[in-house]
Amino acid sequence: MRNKLIATATLVCSALAVAAAPISAEARSRHRVLVCPDVRASANTGTVVGAVGGGLLGNALSHGGGRTGGTLIGAGVGAVAGHQIAKQNAKHRNCHYVYRYY
């Protein structure tokens, strides 16, 4: 008797899981998403160019024995600035909206 009860409960749970699957698939909502395909590559290029330019500028502006520190600080600031500038410029070029379902 106990085995029949367990088998029946398992069968009922399986049937409920199969019946609930189409309901959850229909409950997905549609979202509009902005897609910019080349932003990451442009941002990486901007980071490298900014770091090199900032390092050169930091080295040129620092005096005496602090040239290494000036170069490192300039490279860091240039990398951040170059990354942000390149990312903003790339977003305005090839972006488009797509609809995705979640």
Tab-separated table of C-alpha atoms in Angstrom, residues 14-91:
chain	number	residue	atom	x	y	z
A	14	SER	CA	5.446	14.872	-12.490
A	15	ALA	CA	2.144	15.756	-14.127
A	16	LEU	CA	2.061	19.111	-12.323
A	17	ALA	CA	5.616	19.913	-13.425
A	18	VAL	CA	4.784	19.143	-17.071
A	19	ALA	CA	1.572	21.172	-16.928
A	20	ALA	CA	3.320	24.171	-15.304
A	21	ALA	CA	6.100	24.412	-17.926
A	22	PRO	CA	4.014	26.106	-20.677
A	23	ILE	CA	2.584	28.581	-18.175
A	24	SER	CA	6.024	29.765	-17.094
A	25	ALA	CA	7.156	30.083	-20.734
A	26	GLU	CA	4.222	32.379	-21.506
A	27	ALA	CA	4.933	34.546	-18.476
A	28	ARG	CA	8.177	35.928	-19.919
A	29	SER	CA	8.262	39.662	-20.377
A	30	ARG	CA	9.691	41.606	-23.292
A	31	HIS	CA	12.441	44.187	-22.646
A	32	ARG	CA	13.975	46.742	-24.985
A	33	VAL	CA	17.787	46.610	-24.719
A	34	LEU	CA	20.381	48.947	-26.245
A	35	VAL	CA	23.073	46.907	-28.049
A	36	CYS	CA	26.429	48.462	-28.954
A	37	PRO	CA	28.561	45.751	-30.572
A	38	ASP	CA	31.964	47.439	-30.725
A	39	VAL	CA	32.036	49.360	-27.436
A	40	ARG	CA	34.360	46.946	-25.637
A	41	ALA	CA	37.016	46.922	-28.366
A	42	SER	CA	36.929	50.710	-28.654
A	43	ALA	CA	37.117	51.138	-24.891
A	44	ASN	CA	40.136	48.822	-24.680
A	45	THR	CA	41.907	50.747	-27.436
A	46	GLY	CA	41.115	54.020	-25.679
A	47	THR	CA	42.557	52.656	-22.440
A	48	VAL	CA	45.871	51.752	-24.072
A	49	VAL	CA	46.175	55.018	-25.983
A	50	GLY	CA	45.244	57.025	-22.878
A	51	ALA	CA	47.755	55.167	-20.715
A	52	VAL	CA	50.610	55.728	-23.156
A	53	GLY	CA	49.730	59.394	-23.665
A	54	GLY	CA	49.247	59.991	-19.951
A	55	GLY	CA	52.533	58.279	-19.124
A	56	LEU	CA	54.425	60.419	-21.604
A	57	LEU	CA	52.774	63.592	-20.324
A	58	GLY	CA	53.372	62.622	-16.694
A	59	ASN	CA	57.033	61.937	-17.405
A	60	ALA	CA	57.443	65.264	-19.189
A	61	LEU	CA	55.782	67.285	-16.415
A	62	SER	CA	57.513	65.646	-13.432
A	63	HIS	CA	60.824	67.042	-12.117
A	64	GLY	CA	63.981	65.544	-10.695
A	65	GLY	CA	63.892	62.105	-9.087
A	66	GLY	CA	60.079	61.795	-9.194
A	67	ARG	CA	59.820	60.953	-12.877
A	68	THR	CA	58.756	57.365	-12.241
A	69	GLY	CA	55.941	58.436	-9.944
A	70	GLY	CA	54.792	61.093	-12.398
A	71	THR	CA	54.850	58.571	-15.228
A	72	LEU	CA	52.783	56.031	-13.257
A	73	ILE	CA	50.232	58.594	-12.085
A	74	GLY	CA	49.943	60.041	-15.594
A	75	ALA	CA	49.488	56.582	-17.090
A	76	GLY	CA	46.757	55.726	-14.596
A	77	VAL	CA	44.848	58.953	-15.113
A	78	GLY	CA	45.291	58.723	-18.891
A	79	ALA	CA	44.046	55.131	-18.971
A	80	VAL	CA	40.861	55.994	-17.069
A	81	ALA	CA	40.215	59.098	-19.172
A	82	GLY	CA	40.933	57.299	-22.457
A	83	HIS	CA	38.645	54.422	-21.517
A	84	GLN	CA	35.719	56.698	-20.669
A	85	ILE	CA	36.134	58.910	-23.729
A	86	ALA	CA	36.386	55.952	-26.130
A	87	LYS	CA	33.403	54.224	-24.521
A	88	GLN	CA	31.194	57.316	-24.867
A	89	ASN	CA	32.240	57.885	-28.484
A	90	ALA	CA	31.598	54.257	-29.444
A	91	LYS	CA	28.098	54.248	-27.907
